[in-house]
Coordinates of C-alpha atoms and ligand atoms in Angstrom, one line a residue:
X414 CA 14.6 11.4 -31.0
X415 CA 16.5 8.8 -33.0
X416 CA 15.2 4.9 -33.6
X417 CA 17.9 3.9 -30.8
X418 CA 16.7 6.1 -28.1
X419 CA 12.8 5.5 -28.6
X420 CA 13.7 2.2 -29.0
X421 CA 15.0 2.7 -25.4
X422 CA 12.2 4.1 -23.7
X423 CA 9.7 1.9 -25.9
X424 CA 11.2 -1.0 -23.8
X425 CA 11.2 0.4 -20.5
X426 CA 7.9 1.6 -20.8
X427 CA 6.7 -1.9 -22.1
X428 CA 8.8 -3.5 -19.4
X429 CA 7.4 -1.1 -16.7
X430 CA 3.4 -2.1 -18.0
X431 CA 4.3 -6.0 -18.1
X432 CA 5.9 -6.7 -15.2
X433 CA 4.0 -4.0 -12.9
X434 CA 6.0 -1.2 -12.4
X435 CA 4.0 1.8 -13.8
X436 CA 0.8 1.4 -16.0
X437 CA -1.0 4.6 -17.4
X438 CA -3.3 6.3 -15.5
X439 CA -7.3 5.7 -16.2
X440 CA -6.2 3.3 -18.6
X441 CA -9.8 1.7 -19.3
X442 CA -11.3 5.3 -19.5
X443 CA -8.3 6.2 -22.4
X444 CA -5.9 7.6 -19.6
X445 CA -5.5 11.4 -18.1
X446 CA -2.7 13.4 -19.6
X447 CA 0.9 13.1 -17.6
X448 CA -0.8 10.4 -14.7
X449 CA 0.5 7.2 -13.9
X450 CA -0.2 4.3 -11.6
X451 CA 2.3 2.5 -9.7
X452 CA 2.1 -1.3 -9.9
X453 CA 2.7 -4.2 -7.3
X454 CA 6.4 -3.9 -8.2
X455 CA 6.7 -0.4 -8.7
X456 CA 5.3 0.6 -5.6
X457 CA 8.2 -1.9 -3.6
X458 CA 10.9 -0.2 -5.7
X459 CA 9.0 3.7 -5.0
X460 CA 9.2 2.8 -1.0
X461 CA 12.5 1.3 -1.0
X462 CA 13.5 4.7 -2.6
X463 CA 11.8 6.9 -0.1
X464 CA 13.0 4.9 2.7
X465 CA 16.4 4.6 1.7
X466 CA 16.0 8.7 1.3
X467 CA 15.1 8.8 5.0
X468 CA 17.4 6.6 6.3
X469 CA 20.2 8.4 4.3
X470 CA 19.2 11.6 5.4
X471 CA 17.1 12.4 8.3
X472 CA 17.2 8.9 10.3
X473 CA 21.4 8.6 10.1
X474 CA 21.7 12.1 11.0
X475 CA 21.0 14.2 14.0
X476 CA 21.2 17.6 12.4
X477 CA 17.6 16.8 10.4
X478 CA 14.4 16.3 11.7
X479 CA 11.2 15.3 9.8
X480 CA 7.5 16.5 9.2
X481 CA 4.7 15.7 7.4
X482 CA 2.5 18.3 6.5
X483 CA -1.1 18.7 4.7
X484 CA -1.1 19.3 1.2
X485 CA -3.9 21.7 1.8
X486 CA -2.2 24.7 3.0
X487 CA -3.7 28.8 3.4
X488 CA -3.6 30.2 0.1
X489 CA -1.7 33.1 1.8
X490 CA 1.4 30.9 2.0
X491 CA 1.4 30.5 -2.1
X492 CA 1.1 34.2 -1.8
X493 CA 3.9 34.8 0.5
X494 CA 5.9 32.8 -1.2
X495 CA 5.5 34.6 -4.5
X496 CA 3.8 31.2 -6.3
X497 CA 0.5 32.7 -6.9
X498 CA 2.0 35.6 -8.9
X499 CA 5.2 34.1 -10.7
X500 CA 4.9 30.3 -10.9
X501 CA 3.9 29.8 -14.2
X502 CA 5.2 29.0 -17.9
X503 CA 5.6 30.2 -21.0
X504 CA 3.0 28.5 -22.9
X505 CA 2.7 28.7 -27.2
X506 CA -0.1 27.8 -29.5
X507 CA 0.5 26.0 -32.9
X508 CA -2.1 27.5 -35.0
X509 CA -1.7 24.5 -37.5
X510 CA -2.8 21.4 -35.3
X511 CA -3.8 23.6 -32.0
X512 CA -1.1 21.9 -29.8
X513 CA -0.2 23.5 -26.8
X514 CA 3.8 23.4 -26.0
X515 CA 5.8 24.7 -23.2
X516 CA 8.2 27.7 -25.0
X517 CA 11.3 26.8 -23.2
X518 CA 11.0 23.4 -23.8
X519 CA 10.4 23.9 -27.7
X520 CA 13.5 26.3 -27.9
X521 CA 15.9 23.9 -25.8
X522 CA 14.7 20.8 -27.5
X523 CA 15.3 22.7 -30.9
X524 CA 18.2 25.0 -29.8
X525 CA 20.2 22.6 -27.3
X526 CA 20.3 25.9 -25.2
X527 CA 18.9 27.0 -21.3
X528 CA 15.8 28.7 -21.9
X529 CA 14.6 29.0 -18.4
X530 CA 14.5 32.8 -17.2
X531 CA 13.9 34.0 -20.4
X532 CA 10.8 36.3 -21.0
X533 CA 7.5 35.1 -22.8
X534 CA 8.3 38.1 -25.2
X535 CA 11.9 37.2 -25.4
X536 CA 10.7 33.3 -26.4
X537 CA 8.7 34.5 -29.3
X538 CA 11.9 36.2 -30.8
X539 CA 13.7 33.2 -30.8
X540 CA 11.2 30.4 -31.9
X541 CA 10.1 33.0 -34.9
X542 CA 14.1 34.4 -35.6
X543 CA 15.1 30.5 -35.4
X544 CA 11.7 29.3 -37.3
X545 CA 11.2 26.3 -34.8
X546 CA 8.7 24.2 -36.2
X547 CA 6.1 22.4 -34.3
X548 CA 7.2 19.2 -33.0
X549 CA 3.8 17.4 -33.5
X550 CA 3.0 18.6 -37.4
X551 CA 6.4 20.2 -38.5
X552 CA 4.4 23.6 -39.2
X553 CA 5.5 26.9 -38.3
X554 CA 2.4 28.9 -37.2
X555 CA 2.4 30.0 -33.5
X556 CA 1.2 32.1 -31.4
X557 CA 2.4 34.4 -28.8
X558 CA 4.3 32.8 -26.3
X559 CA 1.5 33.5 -23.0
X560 CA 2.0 32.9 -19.0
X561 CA -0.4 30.2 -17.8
X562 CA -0.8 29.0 -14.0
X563 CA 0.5 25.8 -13.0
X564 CA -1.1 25.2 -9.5
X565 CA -4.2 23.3 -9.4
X566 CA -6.8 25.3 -8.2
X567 CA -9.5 23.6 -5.4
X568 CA -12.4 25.1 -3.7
X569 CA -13.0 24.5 0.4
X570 CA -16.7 24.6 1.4
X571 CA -19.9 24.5 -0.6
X572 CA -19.9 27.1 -2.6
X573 CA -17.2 27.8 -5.9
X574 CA -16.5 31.4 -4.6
X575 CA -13.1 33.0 -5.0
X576 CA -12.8 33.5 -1.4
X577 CA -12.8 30.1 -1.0
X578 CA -10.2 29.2 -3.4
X579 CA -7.4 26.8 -2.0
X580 CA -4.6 25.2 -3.8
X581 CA -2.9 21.4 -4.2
X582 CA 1.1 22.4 -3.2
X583 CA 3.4 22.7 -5.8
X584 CA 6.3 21.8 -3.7
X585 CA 6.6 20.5 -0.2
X586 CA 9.3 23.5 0.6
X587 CA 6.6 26.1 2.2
X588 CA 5.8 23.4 5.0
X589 CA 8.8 23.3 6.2
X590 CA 9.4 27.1 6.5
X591 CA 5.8 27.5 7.7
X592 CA 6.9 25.0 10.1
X593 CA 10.5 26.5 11.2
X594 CA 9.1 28.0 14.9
X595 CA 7.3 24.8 15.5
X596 CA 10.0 22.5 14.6
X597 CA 12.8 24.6 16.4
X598 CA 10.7 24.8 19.6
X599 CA 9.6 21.3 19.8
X600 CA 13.4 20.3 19.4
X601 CA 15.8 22.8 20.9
X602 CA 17.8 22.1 17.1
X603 CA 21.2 24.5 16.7
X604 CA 21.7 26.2 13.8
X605 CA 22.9 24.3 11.0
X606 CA 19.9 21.8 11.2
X607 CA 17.3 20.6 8.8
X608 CA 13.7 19.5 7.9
X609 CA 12.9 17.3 5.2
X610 CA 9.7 16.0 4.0
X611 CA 8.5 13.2 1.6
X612 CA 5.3 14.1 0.0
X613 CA 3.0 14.6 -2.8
X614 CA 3.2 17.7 -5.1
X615 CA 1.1 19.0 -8.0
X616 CA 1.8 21.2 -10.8
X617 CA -0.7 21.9 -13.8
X618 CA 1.9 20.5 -16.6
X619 CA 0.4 20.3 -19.8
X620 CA 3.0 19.3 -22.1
X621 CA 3.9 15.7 -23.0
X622 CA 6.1 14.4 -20.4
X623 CA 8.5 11.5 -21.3
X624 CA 6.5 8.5 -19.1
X625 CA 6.7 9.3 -15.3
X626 CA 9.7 12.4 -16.1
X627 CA 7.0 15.2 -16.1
X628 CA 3.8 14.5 -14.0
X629 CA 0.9 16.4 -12.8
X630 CA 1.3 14.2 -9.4
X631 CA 4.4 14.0 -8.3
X632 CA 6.7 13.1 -5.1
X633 CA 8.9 15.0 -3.8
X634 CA 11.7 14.4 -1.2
X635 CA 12.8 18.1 -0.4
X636 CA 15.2 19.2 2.3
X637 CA 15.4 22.8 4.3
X638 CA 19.2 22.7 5.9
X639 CA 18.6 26.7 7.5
X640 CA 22.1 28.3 8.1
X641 CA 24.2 31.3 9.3
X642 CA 24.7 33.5 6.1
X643 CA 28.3 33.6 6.6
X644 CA 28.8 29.6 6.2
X645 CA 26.6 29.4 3.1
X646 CA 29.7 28.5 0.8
X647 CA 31.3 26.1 2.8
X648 CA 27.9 23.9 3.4
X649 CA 27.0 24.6 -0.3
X650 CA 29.5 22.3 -1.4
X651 CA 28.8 19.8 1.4
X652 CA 25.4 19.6 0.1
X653 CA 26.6 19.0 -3.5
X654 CA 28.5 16.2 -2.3
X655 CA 26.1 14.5 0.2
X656 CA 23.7 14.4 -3.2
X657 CA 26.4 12.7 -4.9
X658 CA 26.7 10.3 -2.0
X659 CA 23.4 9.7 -2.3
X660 CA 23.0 8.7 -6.0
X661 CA 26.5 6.4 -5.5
X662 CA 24.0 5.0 -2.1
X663 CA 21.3 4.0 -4.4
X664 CA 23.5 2.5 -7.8
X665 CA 23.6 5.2 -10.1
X666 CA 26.5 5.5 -12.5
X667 CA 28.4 8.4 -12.3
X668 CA 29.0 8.5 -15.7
X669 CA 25.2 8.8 -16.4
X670 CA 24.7 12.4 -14.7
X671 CA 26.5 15.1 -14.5
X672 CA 26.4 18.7 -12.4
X673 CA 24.8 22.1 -14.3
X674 CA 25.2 25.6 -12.5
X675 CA 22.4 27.9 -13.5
X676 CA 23.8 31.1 -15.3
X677 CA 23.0 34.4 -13.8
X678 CA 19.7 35.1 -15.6
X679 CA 18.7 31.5 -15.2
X680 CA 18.4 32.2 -11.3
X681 CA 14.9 32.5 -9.4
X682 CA 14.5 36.1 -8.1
X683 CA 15.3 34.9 -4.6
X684 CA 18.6 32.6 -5.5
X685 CA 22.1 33.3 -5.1
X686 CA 23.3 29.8 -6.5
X687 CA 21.4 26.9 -7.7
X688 CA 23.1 23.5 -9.6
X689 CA 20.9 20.9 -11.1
X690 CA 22.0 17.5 -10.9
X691 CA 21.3 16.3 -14.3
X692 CA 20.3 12.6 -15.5
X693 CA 21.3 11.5 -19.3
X694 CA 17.8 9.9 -20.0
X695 CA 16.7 8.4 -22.9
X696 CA 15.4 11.7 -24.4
X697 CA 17.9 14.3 -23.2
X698 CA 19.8 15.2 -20.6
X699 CA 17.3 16.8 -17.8
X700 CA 17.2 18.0 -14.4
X701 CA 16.9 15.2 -11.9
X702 CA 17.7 16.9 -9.0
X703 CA 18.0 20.9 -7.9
X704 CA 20.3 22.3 -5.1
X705 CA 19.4 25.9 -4.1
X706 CA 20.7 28.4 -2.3
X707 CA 17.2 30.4 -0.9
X708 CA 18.7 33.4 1.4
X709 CA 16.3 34.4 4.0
X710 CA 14.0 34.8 1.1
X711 CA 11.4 32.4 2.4
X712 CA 11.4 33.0 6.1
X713 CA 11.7 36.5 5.5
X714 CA 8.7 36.9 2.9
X715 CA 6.9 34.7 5.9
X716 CA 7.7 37.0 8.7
X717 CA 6.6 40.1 6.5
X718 CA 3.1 38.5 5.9
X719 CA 2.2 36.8 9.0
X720 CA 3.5 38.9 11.6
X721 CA 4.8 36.2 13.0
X722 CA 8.7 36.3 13.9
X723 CA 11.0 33.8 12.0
X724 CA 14.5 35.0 13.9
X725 CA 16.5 31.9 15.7
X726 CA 18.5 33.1 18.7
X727 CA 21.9 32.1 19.1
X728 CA 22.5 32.1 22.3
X729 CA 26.4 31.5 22.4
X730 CA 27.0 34.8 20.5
X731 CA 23.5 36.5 22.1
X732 CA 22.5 37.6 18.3
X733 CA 19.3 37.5 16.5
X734 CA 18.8 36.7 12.7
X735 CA 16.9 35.1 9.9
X736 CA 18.5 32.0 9.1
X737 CA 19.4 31.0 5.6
X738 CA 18.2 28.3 3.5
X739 CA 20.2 25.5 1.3
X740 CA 17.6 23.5 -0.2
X741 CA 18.3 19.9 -1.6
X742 CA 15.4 18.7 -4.1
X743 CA 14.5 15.3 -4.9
X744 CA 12.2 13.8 -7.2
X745 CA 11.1 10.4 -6.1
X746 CA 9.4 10.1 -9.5
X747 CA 12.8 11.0 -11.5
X748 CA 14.9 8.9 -9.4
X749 CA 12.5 6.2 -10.3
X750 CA 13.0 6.6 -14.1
X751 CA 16.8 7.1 -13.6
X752 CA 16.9 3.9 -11.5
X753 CA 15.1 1.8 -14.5
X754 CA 17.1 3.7 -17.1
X755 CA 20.4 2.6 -15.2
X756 CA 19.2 -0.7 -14.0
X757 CA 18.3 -1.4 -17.7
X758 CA 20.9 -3.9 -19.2
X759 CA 20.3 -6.6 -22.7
X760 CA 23.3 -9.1 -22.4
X761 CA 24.0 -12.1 -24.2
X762 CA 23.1 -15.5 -22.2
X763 CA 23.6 -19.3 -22.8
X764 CA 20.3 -20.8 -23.2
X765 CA 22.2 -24.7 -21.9
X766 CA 21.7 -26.4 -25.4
X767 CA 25.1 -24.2 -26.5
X768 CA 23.1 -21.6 -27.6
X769 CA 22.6 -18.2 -26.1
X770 CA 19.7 -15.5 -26.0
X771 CA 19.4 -11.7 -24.9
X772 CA 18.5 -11.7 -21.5
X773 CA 16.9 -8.5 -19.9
X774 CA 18.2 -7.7 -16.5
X775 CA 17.4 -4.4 -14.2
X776 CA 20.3 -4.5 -12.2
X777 CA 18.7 -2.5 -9.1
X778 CA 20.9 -1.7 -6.6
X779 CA 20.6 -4.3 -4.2
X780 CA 19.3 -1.8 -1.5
X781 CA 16.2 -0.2 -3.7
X782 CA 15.4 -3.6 -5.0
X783 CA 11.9 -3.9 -5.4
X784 CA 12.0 -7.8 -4.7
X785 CA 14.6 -9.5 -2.8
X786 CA 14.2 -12.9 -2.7
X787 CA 12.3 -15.5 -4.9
X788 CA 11.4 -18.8 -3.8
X789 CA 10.5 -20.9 -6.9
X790 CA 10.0 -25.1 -6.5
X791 CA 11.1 -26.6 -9.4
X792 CA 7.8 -27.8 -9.8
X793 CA 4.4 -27.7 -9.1
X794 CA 4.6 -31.1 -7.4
X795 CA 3.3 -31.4 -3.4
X796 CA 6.2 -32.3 -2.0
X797 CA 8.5 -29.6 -3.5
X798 CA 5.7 -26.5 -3.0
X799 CA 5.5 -27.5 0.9
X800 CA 8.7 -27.8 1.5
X801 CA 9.3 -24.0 -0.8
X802 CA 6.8 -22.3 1.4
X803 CA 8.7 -23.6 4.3
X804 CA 11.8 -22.1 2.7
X805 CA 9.3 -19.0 1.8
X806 CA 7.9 -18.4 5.5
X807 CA 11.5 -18.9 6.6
X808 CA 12.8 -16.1 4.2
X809 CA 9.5 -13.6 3.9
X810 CA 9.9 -12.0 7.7
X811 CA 13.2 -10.6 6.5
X812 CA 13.3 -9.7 3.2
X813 CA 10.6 -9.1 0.8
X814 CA 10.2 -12.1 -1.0
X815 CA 7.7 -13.6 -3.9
X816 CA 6.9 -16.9 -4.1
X817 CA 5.8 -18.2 -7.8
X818 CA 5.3 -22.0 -8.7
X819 CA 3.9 -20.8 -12.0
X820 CA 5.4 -22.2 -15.7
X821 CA 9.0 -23.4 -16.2
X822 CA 11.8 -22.4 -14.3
X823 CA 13.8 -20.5 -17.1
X824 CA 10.2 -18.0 -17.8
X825 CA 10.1 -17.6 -13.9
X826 CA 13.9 -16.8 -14.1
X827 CA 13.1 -14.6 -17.1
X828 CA 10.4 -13.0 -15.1
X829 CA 12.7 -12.2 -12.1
X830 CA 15.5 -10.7 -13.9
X831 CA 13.5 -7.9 -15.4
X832 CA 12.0 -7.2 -12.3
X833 CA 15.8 -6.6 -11.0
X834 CA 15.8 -9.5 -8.2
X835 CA 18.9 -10.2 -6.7
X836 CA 18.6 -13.9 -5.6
X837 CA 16.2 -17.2 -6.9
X838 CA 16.3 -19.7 -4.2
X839 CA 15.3 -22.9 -5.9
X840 CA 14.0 -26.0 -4.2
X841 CA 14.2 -29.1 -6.4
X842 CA 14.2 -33.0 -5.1
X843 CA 17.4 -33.0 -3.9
X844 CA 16.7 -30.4 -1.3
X845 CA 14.4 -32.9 -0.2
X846 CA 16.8 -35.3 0.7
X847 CA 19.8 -33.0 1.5
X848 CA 18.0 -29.9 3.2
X849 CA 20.0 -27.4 1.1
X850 CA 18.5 -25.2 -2.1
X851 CA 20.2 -23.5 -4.7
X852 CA 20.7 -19.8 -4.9
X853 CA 21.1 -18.2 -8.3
X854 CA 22.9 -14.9 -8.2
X855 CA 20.8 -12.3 -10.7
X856 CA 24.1 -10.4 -12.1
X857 CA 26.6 -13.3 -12.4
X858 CA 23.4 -16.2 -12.8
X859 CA 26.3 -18.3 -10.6
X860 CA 24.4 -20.6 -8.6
X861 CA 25.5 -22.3 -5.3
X862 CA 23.6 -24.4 -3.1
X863 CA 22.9 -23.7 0.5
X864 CA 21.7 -25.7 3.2
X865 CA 18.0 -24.2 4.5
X866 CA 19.1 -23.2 7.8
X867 CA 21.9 -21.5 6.9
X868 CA 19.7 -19.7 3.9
X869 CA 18.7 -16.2 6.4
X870 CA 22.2 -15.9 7.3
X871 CA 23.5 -16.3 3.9
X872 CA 21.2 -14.1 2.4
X873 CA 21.9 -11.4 5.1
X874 CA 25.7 -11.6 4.3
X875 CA 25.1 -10.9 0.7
X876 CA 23.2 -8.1 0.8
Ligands
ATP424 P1 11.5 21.4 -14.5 O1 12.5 22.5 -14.9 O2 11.9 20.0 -15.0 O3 10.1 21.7 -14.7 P2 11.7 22.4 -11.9 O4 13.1 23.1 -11.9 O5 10.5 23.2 -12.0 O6 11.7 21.2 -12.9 P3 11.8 22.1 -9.0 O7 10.7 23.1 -8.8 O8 13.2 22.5 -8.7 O9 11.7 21.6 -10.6 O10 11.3 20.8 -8.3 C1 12.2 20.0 -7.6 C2 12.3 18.6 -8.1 O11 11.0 18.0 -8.2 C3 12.9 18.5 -9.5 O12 14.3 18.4 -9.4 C4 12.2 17.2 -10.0 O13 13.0 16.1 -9.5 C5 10.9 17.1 -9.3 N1 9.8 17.6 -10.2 C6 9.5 18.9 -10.5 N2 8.4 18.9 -11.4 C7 8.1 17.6 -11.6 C8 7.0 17.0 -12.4 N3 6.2 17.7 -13.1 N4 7.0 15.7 -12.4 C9 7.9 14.9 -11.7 N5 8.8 15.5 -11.0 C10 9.0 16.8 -10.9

């Protein structure tokens, strides 16, 4: 990592601790490995997210339907679905300081190449050929590269028998192909129609993972859009779009991700085609988002094990089939990060006395947001808090707003910008007398003064 890019996620980090968006998990008890808390302001901009997710793609459509399932599932599903046996990763040793590092994440970071689908074996050759040292004490001593499991493993009942082994998901996907008779019978839904789901995940990561990028708890926002074989191109490239849509919906640059098709040996056993929508954070450019193309893998493997039949009937052509899966995959946690990384701006500001001063700004979309509104009296004096809580209980019913009479107006200012809000309303003594306040715009800082009850419309308008 160079000095500029720590730098980087040194102050987002920082910023995300100070101002509430994400503190470290168990802090007081010296954390837990890859966990993370969401603050008051983190969890407004995390829900804005997820909402803006479902509004964008199940709520604004009638081709997809929602569920929310249990995390808790039959083991036999992670069975069925081949998790139980494959889904694990290449771990390696370092003999020297006893760190334990994910092999295809040593090779890329030292390579700049795809390691995924290569062989534990295969991962040796190359970190020994290559003589990759060990990222945390620059030795080269490892071991083997070995498989280890990366679903959590739980018990159900009273007793920690094998039997009774159960597991924490490590992806939301199964429900919704557990699901597909339910959901189709409940709705009458014609092929091509979907199920998404918002929900947590967990995966047994055990290597260092870049704040809130690489979790062991972690939401997911995962979409089944199930298909007739023959159309699979077509709606492909629909679905690479609508994600595009989506990341332009919520602010991202473009020029801040770009689109990564997996090469043949790259591909899960049961995928035909799979792009990764990939974010240029701080420390690399990494997956952010995955679009698959499943086949009838995953209703198929379902059928097989449970007996139960997975066919949909189309009735206009009176045929039978499995459908076929395109699966869009969101990280709520990664869109988070990228959402701070892109929001992140330093600029130049005048201070007023002719001088000027960095001035951190996120610059949220306005939709995802975490704060909309701040009310802030100029001072702390009776008249001017009463009449700002008017202005706040005027404002708070339609947008999520903050109220803070606390220290001078430039720190709240300071305070607001880094938490990305779009508009200060500011009540001073003049409003008193004139009924009007003035609105200072987050991006520009241009401020214009509005009269109180024209305030909810004028907000409305601007966002
Ligand atoms: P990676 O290669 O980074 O481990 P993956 O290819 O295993 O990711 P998928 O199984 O495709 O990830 O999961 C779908 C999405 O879930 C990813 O695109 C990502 O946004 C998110 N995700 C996966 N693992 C994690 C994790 N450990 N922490 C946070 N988000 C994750």
């Amino acid at each position: 990592m160079t000095k500029e890019v720590e730098n980087m996620m040194d102050k987002i980090v920082s910023l995300a601790k100070r101002r509430g968006f994400v503190f470290p998990g168990s802090e007081i008890y010296g954390g837990l490995a890859n966990t993370w808390d969401y603050g008051p302001v983190g969890v407004e901009l995390k829900n804005n997210i997820k909402q803006a997710w479902w509004n964008f793609f199940v709520k604004n459509r009638e081709d997809i339907v929602g569920i929310d399932a249990a995390i808790l599932m039959n083991s036999k599903v992670w069975e069925s679905s081949g998790h139980v046996a494959g889904f694990n990763d290449a771990l390696i040793d370092c003999r020297a300081c006893q760190a334990r590092i994910r092999a295809d994440h040593l090779i890329e970071d030292a390579l700049e190449m795809k390691a995924e689908g290569l062989t534990p074996k295969d991962m040796t050759k190359i970190i020994v050929e290559n003589k990759i040292k060990c990222p945390v004490c620059g030795k080269i001593d490892f071991t083997e590269a070995r498989k280890f499991g990366l679903m959590f493993k739980t018990f159900q009942g009273v007793t920690e028998e094998d039997k009774n082994i159960i597991y924490l998901r490590p992806e939301t996907a199964q429900a919704m192909f557990v699901n597909f008779k339910n959901v189709l019978n409940s709705t009458n839904k014609k092929i091509p129609f979907g199920i998404a789901q918002i929900g947590k995940s967990f995966r047994n990561e055990i290597t260092p993972g870049n704040f809130i990028f690489r979790t062991v708890e972690f939401e997911q926002m995962e979409l089944e859009y199930f298909i007739d074989e023959k159309d699979w191109e077509k709606l492909f490239e629909y679905w690479q779009n609508e994600m595009a849509n989506w990341l332009d919906h919520i602010g991202i640059k473009k020029e801040n991700y770009s689109i990564r098709e997996h090469d043949k040996d790259e591909l899960s056993h049961y995928s035909k085609k799979t792009i990764d929508f990939e974010y240029n954070f701080p420390f690399g450019t990494k997956e952010l988002y995955g679009l698959a193309y499943r086949t009838d893998f995953d209703l198929m493997n379902h059928q097989n094990a449970s007996g139960q039949n997975m066919e949909y009937f189309d009735v206009e052509n009176n045929r039978k089939y499995i459908p076929h899966v395109l699966e869009p995959t969101f990280g709520v946690d990664r869109t988070f990060l990228a959402a701070m990384v892109d929001a992140y701006t330093e600029e130049e500001a005048p201070t007023g006395d002719g001088k000027t001063e960095t001035r951190v700004v996120m610059k949220f979309a306005k939709n995802i947001a975490p704060i909309k509104v701040a009310i802030l009296p100029l001072s702390k004096k009776e008249e001017l808090s009463g009449k700002a809580k008017e202005v706040f209980d005027l404002v708070k019913t339609e947008f999520n707003s903050q109220y803070d009479e606390s220290q001078s107006i430039g720190k709240r200012y300071r305070r607001q910008d880094e938490i990305g809000t779009p508009y200060c309303v500011t009540v001073d003594f003049e409003s008193l007398e004139d009924g009007a306040v003035t609105v200072r715009d987050r991006d520009t800082m241009k401020q214009e003064r509005v009269k109180i009850e024209e305030l909810v419309k004028w907000l409305k308008k601007a966002f």
